mmCIF file with all atom_site columns, C-alpha atoms in Angstrom:
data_model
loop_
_atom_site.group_PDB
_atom_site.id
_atom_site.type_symbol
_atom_site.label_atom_id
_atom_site.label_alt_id
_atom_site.label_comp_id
_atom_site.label_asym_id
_atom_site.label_entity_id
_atom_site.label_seq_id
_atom_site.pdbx_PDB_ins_code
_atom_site.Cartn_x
_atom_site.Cartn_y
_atom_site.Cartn_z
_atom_site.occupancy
_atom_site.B_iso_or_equiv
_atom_site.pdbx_formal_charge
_atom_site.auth_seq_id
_atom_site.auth_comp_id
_atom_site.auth_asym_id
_atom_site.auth_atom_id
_atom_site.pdbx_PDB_model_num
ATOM 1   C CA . UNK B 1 1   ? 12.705  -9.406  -12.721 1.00 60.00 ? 1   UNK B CA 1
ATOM 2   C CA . UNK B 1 2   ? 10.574  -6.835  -11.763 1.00 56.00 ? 2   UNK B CA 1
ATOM 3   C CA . UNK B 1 3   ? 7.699   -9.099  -10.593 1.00 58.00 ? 3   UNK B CA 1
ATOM 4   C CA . UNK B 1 4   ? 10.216  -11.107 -8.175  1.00 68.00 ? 4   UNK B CA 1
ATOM 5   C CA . UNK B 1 5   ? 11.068  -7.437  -6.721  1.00 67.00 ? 5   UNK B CA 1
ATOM 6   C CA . UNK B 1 6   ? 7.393   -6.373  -6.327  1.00 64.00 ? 6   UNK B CA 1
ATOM 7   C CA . UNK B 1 7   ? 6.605   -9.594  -4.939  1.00 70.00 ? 7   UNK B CA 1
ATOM 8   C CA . UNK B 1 8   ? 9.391   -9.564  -2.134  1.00 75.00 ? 8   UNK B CA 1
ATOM 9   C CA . UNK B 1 9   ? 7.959   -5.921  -1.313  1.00 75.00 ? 9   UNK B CA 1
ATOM 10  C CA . UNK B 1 10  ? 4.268   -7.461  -1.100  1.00 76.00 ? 10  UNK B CA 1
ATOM 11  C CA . UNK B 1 11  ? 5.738   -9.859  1.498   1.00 78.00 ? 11  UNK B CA 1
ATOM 12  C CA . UNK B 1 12  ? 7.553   -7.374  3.721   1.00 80.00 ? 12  UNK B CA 1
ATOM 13  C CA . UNK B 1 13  ? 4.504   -5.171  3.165   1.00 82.00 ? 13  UNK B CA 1
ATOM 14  C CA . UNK B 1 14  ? 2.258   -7.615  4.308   1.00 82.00 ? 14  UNK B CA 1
ATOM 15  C CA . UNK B 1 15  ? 4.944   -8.491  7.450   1.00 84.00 ? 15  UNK B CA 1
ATOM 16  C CA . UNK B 1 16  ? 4.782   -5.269  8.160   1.00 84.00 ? 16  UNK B CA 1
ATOM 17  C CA . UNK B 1 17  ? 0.496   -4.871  8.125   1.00 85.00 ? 17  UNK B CA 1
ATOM 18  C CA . UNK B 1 18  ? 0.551   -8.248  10.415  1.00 87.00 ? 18  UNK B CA 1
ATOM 19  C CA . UNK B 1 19  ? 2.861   -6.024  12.814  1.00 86.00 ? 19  UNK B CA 1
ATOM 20  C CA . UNK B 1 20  ? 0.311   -2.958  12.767  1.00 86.00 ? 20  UNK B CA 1
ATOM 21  C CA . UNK B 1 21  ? -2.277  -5.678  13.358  1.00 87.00 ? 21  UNK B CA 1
ATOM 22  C CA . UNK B 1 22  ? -1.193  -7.119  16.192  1.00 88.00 ? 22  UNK B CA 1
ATOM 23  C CA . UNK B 1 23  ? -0.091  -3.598  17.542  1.00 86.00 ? 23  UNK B CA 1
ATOM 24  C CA . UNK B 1 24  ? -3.693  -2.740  17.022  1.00 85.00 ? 24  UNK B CA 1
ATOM 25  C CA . UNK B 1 25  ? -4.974  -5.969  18.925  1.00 85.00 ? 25  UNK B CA 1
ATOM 26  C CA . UNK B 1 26  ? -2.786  -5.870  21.936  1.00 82.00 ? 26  UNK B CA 1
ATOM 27  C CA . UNK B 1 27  ? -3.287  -1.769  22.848  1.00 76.00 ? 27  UNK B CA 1
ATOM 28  C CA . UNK B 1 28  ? -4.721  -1.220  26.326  1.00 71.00 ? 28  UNK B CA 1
ATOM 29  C CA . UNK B 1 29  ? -8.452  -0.675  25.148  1.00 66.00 ? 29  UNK B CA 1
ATOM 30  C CA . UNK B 1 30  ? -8.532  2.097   27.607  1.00 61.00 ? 30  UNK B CA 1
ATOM 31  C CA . UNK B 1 31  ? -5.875  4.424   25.910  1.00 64.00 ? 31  UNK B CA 1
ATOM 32  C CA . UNK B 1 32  ? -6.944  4.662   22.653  1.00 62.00 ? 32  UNK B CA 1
ATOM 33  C CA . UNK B 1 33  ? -4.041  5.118   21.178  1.00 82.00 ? 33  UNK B CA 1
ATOM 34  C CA . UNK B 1 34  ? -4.580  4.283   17.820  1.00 84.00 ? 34  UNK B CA 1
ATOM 35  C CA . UNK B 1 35  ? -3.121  7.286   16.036  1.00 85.00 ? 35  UNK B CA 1
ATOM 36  C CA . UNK B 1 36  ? 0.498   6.603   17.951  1.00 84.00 ? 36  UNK B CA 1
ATOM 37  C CA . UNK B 1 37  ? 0.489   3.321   16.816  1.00 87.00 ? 37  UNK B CA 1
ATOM 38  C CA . UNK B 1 38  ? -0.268  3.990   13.177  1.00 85.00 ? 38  UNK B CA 1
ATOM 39  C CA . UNK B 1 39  ? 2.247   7.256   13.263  1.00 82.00 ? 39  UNK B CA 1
ATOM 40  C CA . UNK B 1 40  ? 4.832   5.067   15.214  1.00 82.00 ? 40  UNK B CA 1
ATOM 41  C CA . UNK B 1 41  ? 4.486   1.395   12.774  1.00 82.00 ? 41  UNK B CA 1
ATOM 42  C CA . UNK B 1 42  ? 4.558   3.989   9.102   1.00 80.00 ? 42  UNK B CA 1
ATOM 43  C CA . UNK B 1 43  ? 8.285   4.845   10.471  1.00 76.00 ? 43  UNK B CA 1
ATOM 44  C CA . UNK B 1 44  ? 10.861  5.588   7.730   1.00 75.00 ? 44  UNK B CA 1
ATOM 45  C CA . UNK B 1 45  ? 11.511  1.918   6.776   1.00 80.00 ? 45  UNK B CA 1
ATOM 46  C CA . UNK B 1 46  ? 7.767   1.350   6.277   1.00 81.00 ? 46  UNK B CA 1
ATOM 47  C CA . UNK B 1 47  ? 7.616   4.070   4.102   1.00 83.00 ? 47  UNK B CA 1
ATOM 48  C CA . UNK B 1 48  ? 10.500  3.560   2.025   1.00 84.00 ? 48  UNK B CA 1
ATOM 49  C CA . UNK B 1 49  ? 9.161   -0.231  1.332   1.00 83.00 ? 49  UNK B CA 1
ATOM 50  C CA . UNK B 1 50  ? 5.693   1.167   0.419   1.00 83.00 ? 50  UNK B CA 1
ATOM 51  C CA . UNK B 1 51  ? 7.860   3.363   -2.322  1.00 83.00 ? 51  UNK B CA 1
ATOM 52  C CA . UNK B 1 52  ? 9.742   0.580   -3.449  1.00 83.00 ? 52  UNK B CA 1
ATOM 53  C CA . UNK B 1 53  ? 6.769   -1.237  -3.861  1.00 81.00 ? 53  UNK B CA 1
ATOM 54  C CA . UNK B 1 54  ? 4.723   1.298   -5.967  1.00 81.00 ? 54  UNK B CA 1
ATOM 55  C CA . UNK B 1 55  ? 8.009   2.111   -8.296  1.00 79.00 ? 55  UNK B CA 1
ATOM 56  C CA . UNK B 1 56  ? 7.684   -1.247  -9.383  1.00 78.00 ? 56  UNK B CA 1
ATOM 57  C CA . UNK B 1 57  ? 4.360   -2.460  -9.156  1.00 77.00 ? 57  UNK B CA 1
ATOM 58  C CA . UNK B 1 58  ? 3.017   -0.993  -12.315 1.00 74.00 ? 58  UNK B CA 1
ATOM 59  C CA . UNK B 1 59  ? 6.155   -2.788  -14.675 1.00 73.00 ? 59  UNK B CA 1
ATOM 60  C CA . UNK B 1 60  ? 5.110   -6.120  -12.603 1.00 77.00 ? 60  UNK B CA 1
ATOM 61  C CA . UNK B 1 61  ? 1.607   -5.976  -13.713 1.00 76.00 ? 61  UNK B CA 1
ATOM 62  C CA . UNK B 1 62  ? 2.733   -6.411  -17.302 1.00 74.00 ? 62  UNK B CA 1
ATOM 63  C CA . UNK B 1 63  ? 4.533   -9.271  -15.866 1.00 74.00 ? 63  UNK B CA 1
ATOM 64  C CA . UNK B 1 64  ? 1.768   -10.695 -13.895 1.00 75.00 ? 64  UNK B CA 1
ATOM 65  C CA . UNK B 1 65  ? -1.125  -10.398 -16.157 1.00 75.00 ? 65  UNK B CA 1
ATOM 66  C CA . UNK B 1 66  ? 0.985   -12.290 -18.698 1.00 75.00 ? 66  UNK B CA 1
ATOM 67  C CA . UNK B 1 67  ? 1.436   -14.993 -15.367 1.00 73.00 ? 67  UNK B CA 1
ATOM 68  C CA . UNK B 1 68  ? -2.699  -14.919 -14.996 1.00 70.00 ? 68  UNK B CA 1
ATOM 69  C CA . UNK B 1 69  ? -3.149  -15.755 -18.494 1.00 73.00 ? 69  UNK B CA 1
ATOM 70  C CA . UNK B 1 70  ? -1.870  -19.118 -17.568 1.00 69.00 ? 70  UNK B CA 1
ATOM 71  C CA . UNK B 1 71  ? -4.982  -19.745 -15.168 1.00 65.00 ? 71  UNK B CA 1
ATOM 72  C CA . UNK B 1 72  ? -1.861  -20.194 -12.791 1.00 61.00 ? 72  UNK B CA 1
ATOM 73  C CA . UNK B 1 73  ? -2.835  -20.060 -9.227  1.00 61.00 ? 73  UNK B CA 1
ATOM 74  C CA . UNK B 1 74  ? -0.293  -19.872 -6.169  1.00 61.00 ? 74  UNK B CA 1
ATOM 75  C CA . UNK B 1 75  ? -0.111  -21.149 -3.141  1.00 64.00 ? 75  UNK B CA 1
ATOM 76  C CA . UNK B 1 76  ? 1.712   -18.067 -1.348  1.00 63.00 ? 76  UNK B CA 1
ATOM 77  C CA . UNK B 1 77  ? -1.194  -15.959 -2.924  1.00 65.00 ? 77  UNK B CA 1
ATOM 78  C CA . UNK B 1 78  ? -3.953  -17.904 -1.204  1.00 69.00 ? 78  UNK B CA 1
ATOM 79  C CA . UNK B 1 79  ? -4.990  -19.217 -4.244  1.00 70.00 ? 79  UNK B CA 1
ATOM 80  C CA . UNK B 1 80  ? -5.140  -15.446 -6.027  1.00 74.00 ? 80  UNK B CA 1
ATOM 81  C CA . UNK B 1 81  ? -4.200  -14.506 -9.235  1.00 75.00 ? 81  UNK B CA 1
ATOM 82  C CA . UNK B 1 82  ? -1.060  -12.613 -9.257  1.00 76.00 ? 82  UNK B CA 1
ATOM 83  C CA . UNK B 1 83  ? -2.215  -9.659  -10.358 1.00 76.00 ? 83  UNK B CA 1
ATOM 84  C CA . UNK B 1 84  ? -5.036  -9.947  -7.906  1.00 78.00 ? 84  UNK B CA 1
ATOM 85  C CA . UNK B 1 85  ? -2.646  -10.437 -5.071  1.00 77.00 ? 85  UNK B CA 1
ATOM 86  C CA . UNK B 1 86  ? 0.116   -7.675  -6.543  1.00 77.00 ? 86  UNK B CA 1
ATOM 87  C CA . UNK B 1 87  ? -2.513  -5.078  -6.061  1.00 80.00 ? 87  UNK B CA 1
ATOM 88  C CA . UNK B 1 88  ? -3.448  -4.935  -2.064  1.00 82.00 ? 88  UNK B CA 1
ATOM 89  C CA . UNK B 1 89  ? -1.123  -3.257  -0.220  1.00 83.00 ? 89  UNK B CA 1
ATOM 90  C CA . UNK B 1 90  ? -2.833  -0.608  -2.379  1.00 82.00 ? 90  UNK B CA 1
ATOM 91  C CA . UNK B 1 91  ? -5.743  -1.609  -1.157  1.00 85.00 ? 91  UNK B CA 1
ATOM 92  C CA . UNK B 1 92  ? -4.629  -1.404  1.941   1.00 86.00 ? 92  UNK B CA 1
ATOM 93  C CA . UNK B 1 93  ? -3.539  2.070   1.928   1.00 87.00 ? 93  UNK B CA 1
ATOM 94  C CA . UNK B 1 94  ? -6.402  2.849   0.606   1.00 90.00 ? 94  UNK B CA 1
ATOM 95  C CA . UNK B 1 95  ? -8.723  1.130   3.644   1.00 92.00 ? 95  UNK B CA 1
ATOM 96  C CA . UNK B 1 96  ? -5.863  2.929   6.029   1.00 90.00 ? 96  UNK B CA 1
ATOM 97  C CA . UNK B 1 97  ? -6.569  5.917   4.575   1.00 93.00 ? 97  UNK B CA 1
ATOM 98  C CA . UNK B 1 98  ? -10.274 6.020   5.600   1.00 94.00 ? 98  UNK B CA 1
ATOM 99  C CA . UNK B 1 99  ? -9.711  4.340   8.902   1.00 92.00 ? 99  UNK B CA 1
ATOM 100 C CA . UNK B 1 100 ? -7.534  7.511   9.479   1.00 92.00 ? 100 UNK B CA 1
ATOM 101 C CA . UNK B 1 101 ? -10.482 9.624   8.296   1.00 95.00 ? 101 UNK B CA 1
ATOM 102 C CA . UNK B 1 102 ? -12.944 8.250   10.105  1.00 94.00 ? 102 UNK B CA 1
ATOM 103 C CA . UNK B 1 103 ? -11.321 8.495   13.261  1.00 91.00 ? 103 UNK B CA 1
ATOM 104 C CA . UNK B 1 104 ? -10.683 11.973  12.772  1.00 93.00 ? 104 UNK B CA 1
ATOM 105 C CA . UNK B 1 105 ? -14.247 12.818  12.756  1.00 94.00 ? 105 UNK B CA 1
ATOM 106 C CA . UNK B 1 106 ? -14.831 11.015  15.807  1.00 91.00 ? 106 UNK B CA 1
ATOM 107 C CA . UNK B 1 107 ? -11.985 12.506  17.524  1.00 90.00 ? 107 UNK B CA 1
ATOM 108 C CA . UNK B 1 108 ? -12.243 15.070  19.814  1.00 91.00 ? 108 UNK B CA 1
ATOM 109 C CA . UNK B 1 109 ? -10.373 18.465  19.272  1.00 93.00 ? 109 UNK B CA 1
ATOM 110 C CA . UNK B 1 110 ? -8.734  18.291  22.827  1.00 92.00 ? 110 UNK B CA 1
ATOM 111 C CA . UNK B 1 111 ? -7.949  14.194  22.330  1.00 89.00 ? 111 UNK B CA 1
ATOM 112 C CA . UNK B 1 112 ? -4.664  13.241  23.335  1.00 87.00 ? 112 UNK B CA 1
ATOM 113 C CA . UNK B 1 113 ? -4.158  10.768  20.377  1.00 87.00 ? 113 UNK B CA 1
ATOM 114 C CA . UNK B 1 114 ? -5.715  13.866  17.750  1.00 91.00 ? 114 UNK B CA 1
ATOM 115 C CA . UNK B 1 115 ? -2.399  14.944  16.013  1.00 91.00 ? 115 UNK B CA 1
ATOM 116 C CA . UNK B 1 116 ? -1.137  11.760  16.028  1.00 90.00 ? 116 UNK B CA 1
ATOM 117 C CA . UNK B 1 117 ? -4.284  10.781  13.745  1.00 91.00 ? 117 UNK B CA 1
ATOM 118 C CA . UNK B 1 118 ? -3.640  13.724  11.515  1.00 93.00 ? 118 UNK B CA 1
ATOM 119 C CA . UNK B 1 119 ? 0.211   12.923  11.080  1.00 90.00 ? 119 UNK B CA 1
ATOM 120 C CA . UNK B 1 120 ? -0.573  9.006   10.256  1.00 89.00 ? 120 UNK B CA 1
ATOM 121 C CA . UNK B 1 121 ? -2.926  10.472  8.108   1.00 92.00 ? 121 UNK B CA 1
ATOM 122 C CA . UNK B 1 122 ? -0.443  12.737  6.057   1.00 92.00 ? 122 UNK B CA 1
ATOM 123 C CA . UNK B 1 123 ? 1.607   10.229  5.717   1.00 89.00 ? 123 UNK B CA 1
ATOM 124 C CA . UNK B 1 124 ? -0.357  7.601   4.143   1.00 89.00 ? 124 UNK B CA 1
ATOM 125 C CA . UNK B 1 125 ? -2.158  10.373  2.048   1.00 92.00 ? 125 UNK B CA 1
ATOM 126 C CA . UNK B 1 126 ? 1.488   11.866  0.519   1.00 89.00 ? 126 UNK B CA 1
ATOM 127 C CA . UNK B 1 127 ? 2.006   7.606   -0.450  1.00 87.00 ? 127 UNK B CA 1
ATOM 128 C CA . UNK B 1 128 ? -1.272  7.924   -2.180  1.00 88.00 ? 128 UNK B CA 1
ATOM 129 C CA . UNK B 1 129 ? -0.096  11.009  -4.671  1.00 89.00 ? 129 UNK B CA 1
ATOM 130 C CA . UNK B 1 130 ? 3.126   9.349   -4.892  1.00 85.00 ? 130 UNK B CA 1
ATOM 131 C CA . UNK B 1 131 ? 1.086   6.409   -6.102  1.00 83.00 ? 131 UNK B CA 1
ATOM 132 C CA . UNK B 1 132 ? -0.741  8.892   -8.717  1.00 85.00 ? 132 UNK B CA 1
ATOM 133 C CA . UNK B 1 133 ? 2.042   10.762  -9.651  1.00 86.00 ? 133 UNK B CA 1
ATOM 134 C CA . UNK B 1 134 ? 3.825   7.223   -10.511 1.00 81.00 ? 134 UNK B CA 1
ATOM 135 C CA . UNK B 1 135 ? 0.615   5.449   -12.010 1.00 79.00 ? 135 UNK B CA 1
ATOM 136 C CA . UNK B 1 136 ? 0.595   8.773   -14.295 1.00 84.00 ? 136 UNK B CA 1
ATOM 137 C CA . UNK B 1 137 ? 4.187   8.368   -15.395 1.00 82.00 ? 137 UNK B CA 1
ATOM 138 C CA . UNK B 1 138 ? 3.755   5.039   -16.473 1.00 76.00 ? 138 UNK B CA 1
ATOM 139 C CA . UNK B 1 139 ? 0.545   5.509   -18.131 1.00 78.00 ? 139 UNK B CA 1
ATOM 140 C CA . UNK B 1 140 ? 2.347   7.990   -20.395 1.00 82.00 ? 140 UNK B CA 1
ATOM 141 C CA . UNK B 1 141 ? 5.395   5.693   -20.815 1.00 79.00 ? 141 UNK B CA 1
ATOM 142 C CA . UNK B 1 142 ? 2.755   3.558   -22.172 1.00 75.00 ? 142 UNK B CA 1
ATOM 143 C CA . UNK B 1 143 ? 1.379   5.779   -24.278 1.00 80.00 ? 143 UNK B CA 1
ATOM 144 C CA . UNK B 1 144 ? 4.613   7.206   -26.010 1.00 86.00 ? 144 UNK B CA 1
ATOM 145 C CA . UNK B 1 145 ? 5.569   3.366   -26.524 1.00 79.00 ? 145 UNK B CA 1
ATOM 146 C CA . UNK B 1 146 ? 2.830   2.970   -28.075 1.00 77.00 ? 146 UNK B CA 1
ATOM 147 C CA . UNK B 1 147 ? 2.962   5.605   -30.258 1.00 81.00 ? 147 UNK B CA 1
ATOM 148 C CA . UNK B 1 148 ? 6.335   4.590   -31.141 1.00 83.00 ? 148 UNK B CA 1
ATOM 149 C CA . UNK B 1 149 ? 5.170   1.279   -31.998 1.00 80.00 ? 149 UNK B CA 1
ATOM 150 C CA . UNK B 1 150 ? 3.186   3.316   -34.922 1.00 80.00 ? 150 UNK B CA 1
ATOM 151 C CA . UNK B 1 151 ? 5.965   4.393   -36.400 1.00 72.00 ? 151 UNK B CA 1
#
């Protein structure tokens, strides 16, 4: 189902953001080398999972609002609704996505670490309009069903 297919992609997604984490925690403070490890954890597998995830997310809210109606909470969720817990690895790439901003403003124009920044910052920006573009393609698949429905 697509909501079993989403949901497996929420858990490697969320592997994968525990693995950035702890990246993140265990630098040497000293070398600041935040960029790299952003650039170096959104490798091709990362990326490809965040796709996955977004091609079917949208089908699986159907699928989990229709779950939520149930009051049904679950334990894997921390106690979230489905469609609560479905929803943040976009979150996340949104709160990744300012991170990376922010940083670049504070960033020196000679810093070692500066294109690294700017390429983790592509990255996760070109997953954002793939997001759109896909949110946008299902909005109108919703629409022309529903016009169908009409008729």
């Amino acid at each position: 189902s697509p909501l079993s297919i989403t949901f497996s992609h929420v858990l490697i997604i969320k592997d994968m953001a525990t693995s950035l984490y702890k990246k993140l925690s265990g630098r040497n403070r000293d070398s600041l080398q935040i960029g790299y490890i952003f650039s170096e954890s959104f490798n091709s597998h990362f990326v490809q999972n965040y796709r996955d995830y977004l091609c079917d997310f949208f089908s699986s809210q159907k699928v989990a609002e229709a779950l939520d109606s149930t009051k049904s909470t679950f334990p894997l969720t921390n106690n979230l609704r489905l469609k609560q817990y479905i929803i943040l690895p976009l979150n996340r790439l949104s709160r990744y996505a300012g991170l990376m901003r922010d940083l670049l403003k504070c960033t020196p124009s000679d810093h070692q670490d500066l294109k690294e920044i700017e390429a983790a910052l592509s990255l996760i920006v070109s997953l954002m309009d793939h997001q759109e573009q896909i949110q946008k393609s299902f909005e109108n698949q919703l629409y022309i069903e529903g016009l169908l429905m009409n008729f």
